[in-house]
């Protein structure tokens, strides 16, 4: 009876149904909100629409009656998960619930002009309501002060960068925020950014404009390619994309290419190709060398994901030397992936829903070519490279036997893994296979990379199949390891859904989203550092 009771206790009955119709566990509100904040992009996903995501976020925010947590989650989503829209949404929610906290985190969440414009648009939408059910469609005096502070303290370079983009534009924000300029230089800057006639800048004049702005005006007025190239070379704090719309030819674009950092070069290969920058061997060599700069990759702690995305999106006509540089950069970036405490079983979901874009469907021309399966495959390849004794098991409703040489190119491994499957989803299969095929091997744990929409198969006592298979795996590993640390299960959910296949407890962690921080979280958890997802959010210093 005691044994039967313990099994029931370790196999809790599923209490939810996921978007695919399978048994699942409902995350508690704080964790569910963290999951969405780290994965949601307000774009259409395989099982949800942008509108349904917004509805769920608003419901979860209403459910979480902890403003400190909302503030910390906004910071986590921006600074750790590198999201753009979700931190802005949480900040706007704070603006109608706790203005003091909103002010404390505003400048850290709104760290560039794009986020500033997003916050402004969300406020104007009227979607966020206070506890009395009243929504705001304009800037309150408190929010207006936050915008004014940002606009008056931002550097010239930051303001110029913020002026890139429309709907809303920086001009719209300035006209509604109505900041009082701190000096004539800022007064002239605001006047120029809002397209006011010079006589309305008084007492400021055109001479009060910062030197960089005056040079930018001269650049845009230049009639020759040579004159533009000369001016562009001296505009150090002006972003290349603020100059691109007026660039008159390949010579100017070559200068802009040299203004780009390694990451901007990586992301704009097709643009450089289109403007004939890559027509000379000298520029091809320059771009390739910058992309594969080992010191820069190690310093910036870039992971292979970024280079794989660039490789997938590169035009067929991008020179092979640059594509080879992307391969090389991805190999170097593997050195930034932490070595795990021991080998792991990596369950790689290759089901049909994993073919959806990882950032959702954003319309023609804007949707990423990087699919969920690409991210999952690259993750598996990166772990395998640093931990070659690990095992990768691709699956949908069947598990696939795959033999991989860890010394093969990481991009080749990822592309090969991404070609498996396409059917339904049974997330328990990697564990079932591990229990059968690798029952005598010791593992530090299991990492399941999926969209968590398992719907095939059920477990014992009303649990999910994953929980039942995990108990068998965990029990066997404890026998093999004896006094060593028990195995851990880590579920990485690549899409913004609110159910999981394994319930949270000391040996199980559910992570929402995929960013550079995920590798370190996994390593710490497997090393018995016990960092929980919500606990990591709550550890953020305001």
Short mmCIF file of C-alpha atoms in Angstrom, two decimals:
data_model
loop_
_atom_site.label_atom_id
_atom_site.label_comp_id
_atom_site.label_asym_id
_atom_site.label_seq_id
_atom_site.Cartn_x
_atom_site.Cartn_y
_atom_site.Cartn_z
CA UNK A 1 0.00 0.00 0.00
CA UNK A 2 2.81 2.43 0.81
CA UNK A 3 4.51 1.71 -2.51
CA UNK A 4 1.24 2.16 -4.43
CA UNK A 5 0.60 5.42 -2.59
CA UNK A 6 4.08 6.72 -3.43
CA UNK A 7 3.57 5.92 -7.12
CA UNK A 8 0.27 7.81 -7.09
CA UNK A 9 1.98 10.73 -5.40
CA UNK A 10 4.70 10.86 -8.05
CA UNK A 11 2.22 10.49 -10.90
CA UNK A 12 -0.24 13.36 -10.36
CA UNK A 13 -3.35 13.28 -12.47
CA UNK A 14 -3.32 15.65 -15.44
CA UNK A 15 -5.53 18.67 -14.79
CA UNK A 16 -5.68 20.36 -18.21
CA UNK A 17 -6.04 19.78 -21.94
CA UNK A 18 -3.50 21.44 -24.24
CA UNK A 19 -4.18 23.21 -27.54
CA UNK A 20 -3.67 19.96 -29.47
CA UNK A 21 -6.25 18.14 -27.34
CA UNK A 22 -3.82 16.10 -25.23
CA UNK A 23 -3.60 15.65 -21.46
CA UNK A 24 -1.39 18.21 -19.76
CA UNK A 25 -0.66 20.06 -16.53
CA UNK A 26 -1.77 23.64 -16.03
CA UNK A 27 1.02 25.92 -14.96
CA UNK A 28 0.35 28.09 -11.92
CA UNK A 29 -0.33 31.73 -12.96
CA UNK A 30 3.11 33.19 -12.20
CA UNK A 31 4.88 30.44 -14.09
CA UNK A 32 2.39 30.59 -16.96
CA UNK A 33 2.92 34.33 -17.29
CA UNK A 34 6.70 33.87 -17.18
CA UNK A 35 6.40 31.20 -19.87
CA UNK A 36 4.46 33.53 -22.15
CA UNK A 37 6.72 36.51 -21.37
CA UNK A 38 9.77 34.50 -22.44
CA UNK A 39 8.22 33.03 -25.60
CA UNK A 40 5.31 35.19 -26.77
CA UNK A 41 5.68 37.53 -29.72
CA UNK A 42 2.02 38.50 -30.32
CA UNK A 43 2.22 36.74 -33.70
CA UNK A 44 0.21 33.78 -34.99
CA UNK A 45 1.61 30.41 -33.89
CA UNK A 46 0.64 26.86 -34.93
CA UNK A 47 -2.00 26.45 -32.22
CA UNK A 48 -2.80 30.07 -31.32
CA UNK A 49 -3.44 33.46 -32.89
CA UNK A 50 -1.94 36.80 -31.95
CA UNK A 51 -5.34 37.85 -30.56
CA UNK A 52 -5.64 34.75 -28.35
CA UNK A 53 -2.12 35.33 -27.02
CA UNK A 54 -3.03 38.89 -26.05
CA UNK A 55 -6.23 37.69 -24.36
CA UNK A 56 -4.30 35.09 -22.35
CA UNK A 57 -1.63 37.60 -21.34
CA UNK A 58 -4.24 40.08 -20.12
CA UNK A 59 -6.03 37.34 -18.16
CA UNK A 60 -2.80 36.16 -16.56
CA UNK A 61 -1.78 39.71 -15.63
CA UNK A 62 -5.17 40.16 -13.93
CA UNK A 63 -4.67 36.85 -12.10
CA UNK A 64 -1.17 37.67 -10.82
CA UNK A 65 -1.84 40.11 -7.99
CA UNK A 66 1.85 40.89 -7.42
CA UNK A 67 3.10 44.10 -8.96
CA UNK A 68 6.68 43.48 -7.86
CA UNK A 69 6.63 40.22 -9.78
CA UNK A 70 5.26 41.97 -12.89
CA UNK A 71 8.07 44.52 -12.67
CA UNK A 72 10.72 41.83 -12.29
CA UNK A 73 9.22 39.77 -15.09
CA UNK A 74 9.30 42.79 -17.41
CA UNK A 75 13.03 43.12 -16.67
CA UNK A 76 13.62 39.38 -17.06
CA UNK A 77 11.81 39.28 -20.41
CA UNK A 78 13.88 42.20 -21.71
CA UNK A 79 17.31 41.64 -20.14
CA UNK A 80 17.45 37.82 -19.96
CA UNK A 81 15.06 36.52 -22.63
CA UNK A 82 15.76 39.47 -24.99
CA UNK A 83 12.11 39.89 -25.90
CA UNK A 84 10.68 43.15 -27.22
CA UNK A 85 6.87 43.09 -27.14
CA UNK A 86 6.19 41.19 -23.89
CA UNK A 87 8.30 43.42 -21.62
CA UNK A 88 6.55 46.44 -23.13
CA UNK A 89 3.15 44.86 -22.39
CA UNK A 90 4.11 44.18 -18.76
CA UNK A 91 5.37 47.75 -18.39
CA UNK A 92 2.08 49.15 -19.71
CA UNK A 93 0.19 46.87 -17.29
CA UNK A 94 2.26 48.35 -14.46
CA UNK A 95 1.43 51.85 -15.64
CA UNK A 96 -2.24 51.28 -14.72
CA UNK A 97 -1.49 49.34 -11.51
CA UNK A 98 1.61 50.78 -9.82
CA UNK A 99 3.16 53.92 -11.28
CA UNK A 100 6.03 53.96 -8.76
CA UNK A 101 7.20 50.51 -9.90
CA UNK A 102 6.63 51.50 -13.50
CA UNK A 103 9.05 54.43 -13.07
CA UNK A 104 11.64 52.21 -11.34
CA UNK A 105 11.89 49.79 -14.27
CA UNK A 106 10.94 52.06 -17.20
CA UNK A 107 14.45 52.99 -18.33
CA UNK A 108 15.73 49.41 -18.11
CA UNK A 109 12.82 47.96 -20.09
CA UNK A 110 12.75 50.84 -22.57
CA UNK A 111 16.41 50.58 -23.50
CA UNK A 112 15.98 51.70 -27.10
CA UNK A 113 13.64 53.62 -29.36
CA UNK A 114 11.92 50.56 -30.76
CA UNK A 115 10.69 49.52 -27.31
CA UNK A 116 9.68 53.13 -26.62
CA UNK A 117 7.48 53.14 -29.74
CA UNK A 118 6.00 49.75 -28.79
CA UNK A 119 5.06 50.97 -25.30
CA UNK A 120 3.51 54.10 -26.79
CA UNK A 121 1.42 52.11 -29.28
CA UNK A 122 0.23 49.66 -26.60
CA UNK A 123 -0.90 52.54 -24.39
CA UNK A 124 -2.80 54.12 -27.27
CA UNK A 125 -4.54 50.81 -28.02
CA UNK A 126 -6.59 50.96 -24.80
CA UNK A 127 -6.18 47.19 -24.25
CA UNK A 128 -4.77 47.51 -20.74
CA UNK A 129 -7.23 48.31 -17.96
CA UNK A 130 -6.93 49.09 -14.25
CA UNK A 131 -8.73 47.12 -11.52
CA UNK A 132 -11.81 49.27 -12.01
CA UNK A 133 -11.97 48.13 -15.63
CA UNK A 134 -11.05 51.54 -17.05
CA UNK A 135 -8.61 51.64 -19.95
CA UNK A 136 -6.33 54.47 -20.96
CA UNK A 137 -5.74 55.55 -24.55
CA UNK A 138 -3.39 58.46 -23.87
CA UNK A 139 -0.42 59.27 -21.69
CA UNK A 140 -1.30 59.93 -18.06
CA UNK A 141 0.72 62.60 -16.29
CA UNK A 142 2.84 59.92 -14.64
CA UNK A 143 3.54 58.00 -17.86
CA UNK A 144 4.14 61.29 -19.63
CA UNK A 145 6.88 62.10 -17.08
CA UNK A 146 8.56 58.76 -17.82
CA UNK A 147 8.53 59.51 -21.55
CA UNK A 148 9.78 63.04 -20.97
CA UNK A 149 12.65 61.75 -18.81
CA UNK A 150 13.65 59.25 -21.47
CA UNK A 151 13.53 61.85 -24.25
CA UNK A 152 15.56 64.42 -22.31
CA UNK A 153 18.24 62.02 -21.08
CA UNK A 154 18.71 59.95 -24.24
CA UNK A 155 21.94 60.59 -26.09
CA UNK A 156 21.92 62.15 -29.55
CA UNK A 157 22.75 58.75 -31.02
CA UNK A 158 19.89 57.10 -29.13
CA UNK A 159 17.40 59.73 -30.29
CA UNK A 160 18.55 59.37 -33.88
CA UNK A 161 18.18 55.59 -33.62
CA UNK A 162 14.70 56.05 -32.12
CA UNK A 163 13.70 58.10 -35.16
CA UNK A 164 14.00 54.99 -37.37
CA UNK A 165 10.53 53.53 -37.95
CA UNK A 166 6.91 54.62 -38.16
CA UNK A 167 3.45 53.74 -36.82
CA UNK A 168 4.07 55.26 -34.37
CA UNK A 169 7.01 57.51 -35.19
CA UNK A 170 9.23 59.37 -32.75
CA UNK A 171 7.52 62.52 -34.00
CA UNK A 172 4.16 61.15 -32.78
CA UNK A 173 5.67 60.42 -29.36
CA UNK A 174 7.27 63.86 -29.02
CA UNK A 175 4.01 65.58 -29.90
CA UNK A 176 2.09 63.67 -27.23
CA UNK A 177 4.79 63.50 -24.53
CA UNK A 178 5.55 67.24 -24.90
CA UNK A 179 8.94 67.20 -23.13
CA UNK A 180 10.38 70.51 -21.94
CA UNK A 181 13.86 70.77 -23.54
CA UNK A 182 16.70 70.98 -21.01
CA UNK A 183 18.74 73.35 -23.24
CA UNK A 184 18.82 74.91 -26.72
CA UNK A 185 20.63 71.92 -28.20
CA UNK A 186 17.82 69.62 -27.07
CA UNK A 187 15.19 72.21 -28.11
CA UNK A 188 16.64 72.33 -31.62
CA UNK A 189 16.86 68.53 -31.69
CA UNK A 190 13.19 68.15 -30.76
CA UNK A 191 12.21 70.76 -33.33
CA UNK A 192 14.13 68.97 -36.06
CA UNK A 193 12.73 65.55 -35.11
CA UNK A 194 9.15 66.85 -35.22
CA UNK A 195 9.65 68.64 -38.58
CA UNK A 196 8.86 72.05 -37.13
CA UNK A 197 9.97 75.09 -39.07
CA UNK A 198 13.21 76.60 -37.71
CA UNK A 199 11.48 79.81 -36.59
CA UNK A 200 9.43 77.73 -34.13
CA UNK A 201 12.58 76.45 -32.40
CA UNK A 202 13.24 79.86 -30.85
CA UNK A 203 15.27 80.70 -28.90
CA UNK A 204 17.17 77.78 -30.45
CA UNK A 205 18.50 78.07 -34.00
CA UNK A 206 19.84 75.66 -36.61
CA UNK A 207 23.32 76.32 -35.22
CA UNK A 208 22.25 74.70 -31.94
CA UNK A 209 21.73 71.33 -33.61
CA UNK A 210 24.35 68.75 -32.57
CA UNK A 211 27.25 68.38 -34.99
CA UNK A 212 26.14 64.85 -35.84
CA UNK A 213 22.71 66.06 -36.91
CA UNK A 214 24.19 68.84 -39.03
CA UNK A 215 26.45 66.28 -40.73
CA UNK A 216 23.45 63.98 -41.25
CA UNK A 217 21.56 66.82 -42.95
CA UNK A 218 24.57 67.49 -45.19
CA UNK A 219 24.81 63.79 -46.01
CA UNK A 220 21.18 63.63 -47.09
CA UNK A 221 21.59 66.76 -49.23
CA UNK A 222 24.75 65.51 -50.96
CA UNK A 223 24.32 65.10 -54.68
CA UNK A 224 27.31 62.87 -55.37
CA UNK A 225 28.19 59.37 -54.23
CA UNK A 226 31.74 60.43 -53.35
CA UNK A 227 30.60 63.34 -51.13
CA UNK A 228 28.15 61.11 -49.31
CA UNK A 229 30.77 58.44 -48.71
CA UNK A 230 33.15 61.03 -47.27
CA UNK A 231 30.55 62.42 -44.84
CA UNK A 232 29.26 58.97 -43.86
CA UNK A 233 32.75 57.91 -42.86
CA UNK A 234 32.83 60.61 -40.17
CA UNK A 235 29.38 59.94 -38.68
CA UNK A 236 30.57 57.67 -35.88
CA UNK A 237 27.52 57.74 -33.57
CA UNK A 238 24.91 57.63 -36.33
CA UNK A 239 23.62 54.13 -37.06
CA UNK A 240 24.15 52.83 -40.56
CA UNK A 241 20.43 52.18 -41.07
CA UNK A 242 19.69 55.87 -40.53
CA UNK A 243 21.91 56.60 -43.53
CA UNK A 244 20.83 53.75 -45.78
CA UNK A 245 17.64 55.32 -47.15
CA UNK A 246 19.60 58.16 -48.78
CA UNK A 247 22.67 56.15 -49.89
CA UNK A 248 23.45 56.95 -53.53
CA UNK A 249 25.50 53.94 -54.60
CA UNK A 250 27.85 51.02 -53.87
CA UNK A 251 30.65 53.29 -52.61
CA UNK A 252 28.38 54.68 -49.90
CA UNK A 253 27.10 51.23 -49.05
CA UNK A 254 30.68 49.99 -48.69
CA UNK A 255 31.25 52.72 -46.09
CA UNK A 256 28.01 51.74 -44.32
CA UNK A 257 29.17 48.11 -44.26
CA UNK A 258 32.33 49.17 -42.43
CA UNK A 259 30.17 51.05 -39.91
CA UNK A 260 28.26 47.87 -39.09
CA UNK A 261 29.30 45.68 -36.19
CA UNK A 262 29.80 41.91 -36.71
CA UNK A 263 26.19 41.15 -35.75
CA UNK A 264 24.75 43.79 -38.09
CA UNK A 265 26.87 42.39 -40.91
CA UNK A 266 25.61 38.89 -40.14
CA UNK A 267 21.99 40.07 -40.25
CA UNK A 268 22.27 42.16 -43.43
CA UNK A 269 24.16 39.96 -45.87
CA UNK A 270 21.33 40.01 -48.43
CA UNK A 271 21.11 43.81 -48.21
CA UNK A 272 24.84 44.15 -48.87
CA UNK A 273 24.53 41.73 -51.79
CA UNK A 274 21.64 43.71 -53.26
CA UNK A 275 23.67 46.93 -53.16
CA UNK A 276 26.75 45.40 -54.81
CA UNK A 277 28.92 45.68 -51.70
CA UNK A 278 29.98 42.04 -52.08
CA UNK A 279 31.08 42.52 -55.70
CA UNK A 280 34.74 43.03 -54.71
CA UNK A 281 37.00 40.44 -53.11
CA UNK A 282 38.24 43.04 -50.62
CA UNK A 283 34.75 43.57 -49.16
CA UNK A 284 34.00 39.84 -49.19
CA UNK A 285 37.20 39.25 -47.20
CA UNK A 286 36.33 42.08 -44.79
CA UNK A 287 32.79 40.82 -44.12
CA UNK A 288 33.90 37.18 -43.74
CA UNK A 289 36.72 38.12 -41.34
CA UNK A 290 34.44 40.29 -39.17
CA UNK A 291 31.74 37.61 -38.94
CA UNK A 292 34.18 34.87 -37.91
CA UNK A 293 36.28 37.03 -35.58
CA UNK A 294 37.00 34.61 -32.72
CA UNK A 295 37.77 37.33 -30.18
CA UNK A 296 34.53 39.17 -30.95
CA UNK A 297 32.41 35.99 -30.77
CA UNK A 298 33.90 35.02 -27.41
CA UNK A 299 33.62 38.56 -26.04
CA UNK A 300 29.98 38.96 -27.06
CA UNK A 301 29.15 35.40 -25.86
CA UNK A 302 27.24 34.72 -29.07
CA UNK A 303 25.71 31.24 -29.41
CA UNK A 304 25.38 29.19 -32.63
CA UNK A 305 21.68 30.12 -33.03
CA UNK A 306 22.40 33.53 -34.59
CA UNK A 307 24.77 32.15 -37.21
CA UNK A 308 22.40 29.35 -38.15
CA UNK A 309 19.62 31.89 -38.70
CA UNK A 310 21.91 33.94 -40.93
CA UNK A 311 22.91 30.85 -42.87
CA UNK A 312 19.27 29.85 -43.46
CA UNK A 313 18.36 33.35 -44.64
CA UNK A 314 21.40 33.98 -46.83
CA UNK A 315 20.65 34.46 -50.53
CA UNK A 316 22.01 31.79 -52.87
CA UNK A 317 24.28 34.43 -54.41
CA UNK A 318 26.00 35.39 -51.15
CA UNK A 319 29.67 34.43 -51.74
CA UNK A 320 30.65 31.00 -50.45
CA UNK A 321 33.50 32.49 -48.44
CA UNK A 322 30.95 34.34 -46.29
CA UNK A 323 28.79 31.23 -45.88
CA UNK A 324 31.90 29.35 -44.81
CA UNK A 325 32.57 32.13 -42.30
CA UNK A 326 29.09 31.56 -40.83
CA UNK A 327 29.94 27.87 -40.39
CA UNK A 328 33.23 28.80 -38.74
CA UNK A 329 31.53 31.35 -36.47
CA UNK A 330 28.95 28.76 -35.37
CA UNK A 331 31.78 26.36 -34.49
CA UNK A 332 33.54 29.04 -32.44
CA UNK A 333 30.27 29.95 -30.73
CA UNK A 334 29.94 26.36 -29.53
CA UNK A 335 32.73 27.20 -27.11
CA UNK A 336 30.30 29.57 -25.38
CA UNK A 337 27.92 26.68 -24.64
CA UNK A 338 28.59 25.34 -21.11
CA UNK A 339 29.71 21.78 -20.55
CA UNK A 340 27.03 19.90 -18.60
CA UNK A 341 27.69 17.88 -15.40
CA UNK A 342 27.16 14.69 -17.41
CA UNK A 343 25.67 13.29 -20.61
CA UNK A 344 21.95 13.83 -21.20
CA UNK A 345 19.21 12.36 -23.36
CA UNK A 346 17.95 15.06 -25.73
CA UNK A 347 14.38 14.56 -26.93
CA UNK A 348 13.99 16.47 -30.20
CA UNK A 349 10.38 17.11 -31.25
CA UNK A 350 10.13 16.84 -35.04
CA UNK A 351 6.31 16.82 -35.26
CA UNK A 352 4.31 18.84 -37.79
CA UNK A 353 3.64 21.79 -35.49
CA UNK A 354 7.40 22.27 -35.04
CA UNK A 355 7.59 23.42 -38.67
CA UNK A 356 5.96 26.73 -37.70
CA UNK A 357 8.16 29.87 -37.49
CA UNK A 358 9.69 30.19 -34.04
CA UNK A 359 8.60 33.84 -33.76
CA UNK A 360 5.15 33.21 -35.24
CA UNK A 361 3.60 34.12 -38.57
CA UNK A 362 4.09 37.83 -39.19
CA UNK A 363 2.94 38.07 -42.78
CA UNK A 364 4.69 37.87 -46.11
CA UNK A 365 8.29 39.06 -46.03
CA UNK A 366 8.39 39.47 -42.25
CA UNK A 367 8.07 35.86 -41.07
CA UNK A 368 11.32 34.28 -39.93
CA UNK A 369 12.72 31.32 -41.88
CA UNK A 370 13.90 29.92 -38.54
CA UNK A 371 11.37 27.28 -37.55
CA UNK A 372 10.83 25.71 -34.14
CA UNK A 373 12.42 22.51 -35.46
CA UNK A 374 15.52 24.45 -36.58
CA UNK A 375 15.94 25.95 -33.11
CA UNK A 376 15.42 22.56 -31.46
CA UNK A 377 17.85 20.82 -33.81
CA UNK A 378 20.52 23.47 -33.34
CA UNK A 379 20.10 23.27 -29.57
CA UNK A 380 20.56 19.49 -29.69
CA UNK A 381 23.62 19.84 -31.93
CA UNK A 382 25.22 22.45 -29.63
CA UNK A 383 24.68 20.29 -26.53
CA UNK A 384 26.03 17.25 -28.38
CA UNK A 385 29.14 19.13 -29.50
CA UNK A 386 30.06 20.13 -25.95
CA UNK A 387 28.82 16.87 -24.38
CA UNK A 388 29.59 14.16 -26.96
CA UNK A 389 28.45 11.26 -24.73
CA UNK A 390 24.89 12.61 -24.88
CA UNK A 391 22.17 10.95 -26.99
CA UNK A 392 19.76 12.66 -29.39
CA UNK A 393 16.36 11.02 -30.04
CA UNK A 394 14.21 12.74 -32.71
CA UNK A 395 10.51 11.91 -32.43
CA UNK A 396 6.95 12.64 -33.53
CA UNK A 397 4.64 9.63 -33.07
CA UNK A 398 7.67 7.44 -33.76
CA UNK A 399 11.18 7.66 -32.39
CA UNK A 400 13.97 7.83 -34.97
CA UNK A 401 17.31 6.09 -34.68
CA UNK A 402 19.98 8.61 -35.64
CA UNK A 403 23.75 8.19 -35.62
CA UNK A 404 25.63 11.49 -35.41
CA UNK A 405 29.33 12.24 -35.31
CA UNK A 406 29.72 15.04 -32.71
CA UNK A 407 32.77 16.26 -34.65
CA UNK A 408 30.70 16.99 -37.75
CA UNK A 409 29.92 20.63 -38.54
CA UNK A 410 27.31 21.93 -36.10
CA UNK A 411 25.23 23.49 -38.88
CA UNK A 412 25.31 20.21 -40.79
CA UNK A 413 24.18 18.30 -37.68
CA UNK A 414 21.34 20.77 -37.11
CA UNK A 415 20.17 20.61 -40.73
CA UNK A 416 20.23 16.82 -40.69
CA UNK A 417 18.23 16.58 -37.47
CA UNK A 418 15.64 19.06 -38.73
CA UNK A 419 14.71 16.76 -41.63
CA UNK A 420 13.13 14.05 -39.46
CA UNK A 421 9.44 13.55 -38.71
CA UNK A 422 6.47 15.76 -39.46
CA UNK A 423 3.66 13.75 -37.87
CA UNK A 424 1.82 13.97 -34.54
CA UNK A 425 3.38 14.42 -31.11
CA UNK A 426 4.17 11.92 -28.35
CA UNK A 427 6.62 13.61 -25.99
CA UNK A 428 7.07 10.44 -23.91
CA UNK A 429 8.84 8.56 -26.72
CA UNK A 430 12.44 9.74 -26.04
CA UNK A 431 12.08 8.54 -22.45
CA UNK A 432 10.51 5.23 -23.54
CA UNK A 433 13.40 4.65 -25.98
CA UNK A 434 15.98 5.63 -23.35
CA UNK A 435 14.39 3.18 -20.90
CA UNK A 436 14.60 0.39 -23.47
CA UNK A 437 17.79 1.10 -25.42
CA UNK A 438 20.02 2.87 -22.90
CA UNK A 439 18.87 1.26 -19.64
CA UNK A 440 22.45 0.52 -18.56
CA UNK A 441 23.90 3.97 -19.28
CA UNK A 442 24.12 6.75 -16.72
CA UNK A 443 22.72 10.17 -17.61
CA UNK A 444 22.56 13.47 -15.74
CA UNK A 445 19.03 13.84 -17.02
CA UNK A 446 16.76 14.44 -19.96
CA UNK A 447 16.24 17.63 -21.99
CA UNK A 448 13.01 17.74 -24.00
CA UNK A 449 12.86 20.46 -26.70
CA UNK A 450 9.32 20.80 -28.01
CA UNK A 451 6.26 23.00 -28.34
CA UNK A 452 4.78 20.71 -25.63
CA UNK A 453 1.64 19.94 -27.65
CA UNK A 454 1.75 16.19 -27.02
CA UNK A 455 -1.59 14.49 -27.70
CA UNK A 456 -0.74 10.85 -28.48
CA UNK A 457 -0.67 8.40 -25.58
CA UNK A 458 -1.52 8.72 -21.89
CA UNK A 459 0.18 7.70 -18.68
CA UNK A 460 -0.75 5.70 -15.61
CA UNK A 461 -3.28 6.88 -13.06
CA UNK A 462 -4.47 9.71 -15.33
CA UNK A 463 -1.01 11.27 -15.64
CA UNK A 464 0.63 12.26 -18.93
CA UNK A 465 2.75 9.78 -20.82
CA UNK A 466 5.82 11.92 -20.11
CA UNK A 467 5.34 11.70 -16.34
CA UNK A 468 4.89 7.92 -16.41
CA UNK A 469 7.95 7.39 -18.66
CA UNK A 470 9.99 9.86 -16.57
CA UNK A 471 9.28 7.91 -13.39
CA UNK A 472 10.59 4.73 -15.02
CA UNK A 473 13.67 6.55 -16.35
CA UNK A 474 14.35 8.30 -13.03
CA UNK A 475 13.93 5.08 -11.03
CA UNK A 476 16.38 3.21 -13.25
CA UNK A 477 18.93 6.05 -13.15
CA UNK A 478 18.77 6.22 -9.37
CA UNK A 479 19.59 2.50 -9.23
CA UNK A 480 22.54 2.98 -11.58
CA UNK A 481 23.87 6.06 -9.80
CA UNK A 482 23.13 4.92 -6.24
CA UNK A 483 24.40 7.83 -4.08
CA UNK A 484 24.99 10.23 -6.97
CA UNK A 485 22.64 13.16 -7.65
CA UNK A 486 19.26 12.02 -9.04
CA UNK A 487 18.51 12.77 -12.71
CA UNK A 488 16.69 15.94 -13.76
CA UNK A 489 14.07 16.53 -16.45
CA UNK A 490 14.11 19.84 -18.29
CA UNK A 491 11.28 20.76 -20.67
CA UNK A 492 11.99 23.63 -23.06
CA UNK A 493 8.75 25.00 -24.50
CA UNK A 494 9.39 26.95 -27.70
CA UNK A 495 5.85 28.34 -28.06
CA UNK A 496 3.71 30.55 -25.78
CA UNK A 497 1.27 27.95 -24.47
CA UNK A 498 0.35 27.57 -20.82
CA UNK A 499 0.31 23.81 -20.30
CA UNK A 500 3.20 21.40 -19.86
CA UNK A 501 3.73 17.65 -20.04
CA UNK A 502 5.49 17.31 -16.68
CA UNK A 503 4.48 19.11 -13.50
CA UNK A 504 6.94 21.35 -11.66
CA UNK A 505 8.83 19.77 -8.76
CA UNK A 506 12.42 19.47 -7.48
CA UNK A 507 13.57 17.12 -10.26
CA UNK A 508 11.58 18.76 -13.09
CA UNK A 509 11.89 22.24 -14.56
CA UNK A 510 9.83 23.83 -17.34
CA UNK A 511 11.47 26.64 -19.29
CA UNK A 512 9.60 28.96 -21.64
CA UNK A 513 11.34 30.14 -24.77
CA UNK A 514 14.82 29.82 -26.14
CA UNK A 515 17.53 32.40 -25.63
CA UNK A 516 21.22 32.47 -24.83
CA UNK A 517 20.36 32.23 -21.11
CA UNK A 518 18.81 28.75 -21.50
CA UNK A 519 22.15 26.94 -21.72
CA UNK A 520 23.33 28.33 -18.38
CA UNK A 521 19.99 27.64 -16.68
CA UNK A 522 20.14 24.00 -17.80
CA UNK A 523 23.73 23.59 -16.66
CA UNK A 524 22.96 25.06 -13.22
CA UNK A 525 19.85 22.91 -12.75
CA UNK A 526 21.62 19.69 -13.72
CA UNK A 527 24.42 20.61 -11.31
CA UNK A 528 21.80 20.63 -8.53
CA UNK A 529 21.84 24.43 -8.32
CA UNK A 530 18.03 24.22 -8.33
CA UNK A 531 17.28 27.45 -10.17
CA UNK A 532 13.55 27.48 -10.78
CA UNK A 533 12.10 29.51 -13.62
CA UNK A 534 9.88 31.65 -11.39
CA UNK A 535 12.62 31.88 -8.74
CA UNK A 536 15.00 33.19 -11.39
CA UNK A 537 12.50 35.91 -12.24
CA UNK A 538 11.96 36.78 -8.58
CA UNK A 539 15.73 37.04 -8.06
CA UNK A 540 15.85 40.06 -10.41
CA UNK A 541 16.94 43.22 -8.59
CA UNK A 542 14.61 46.15 -9.19
#
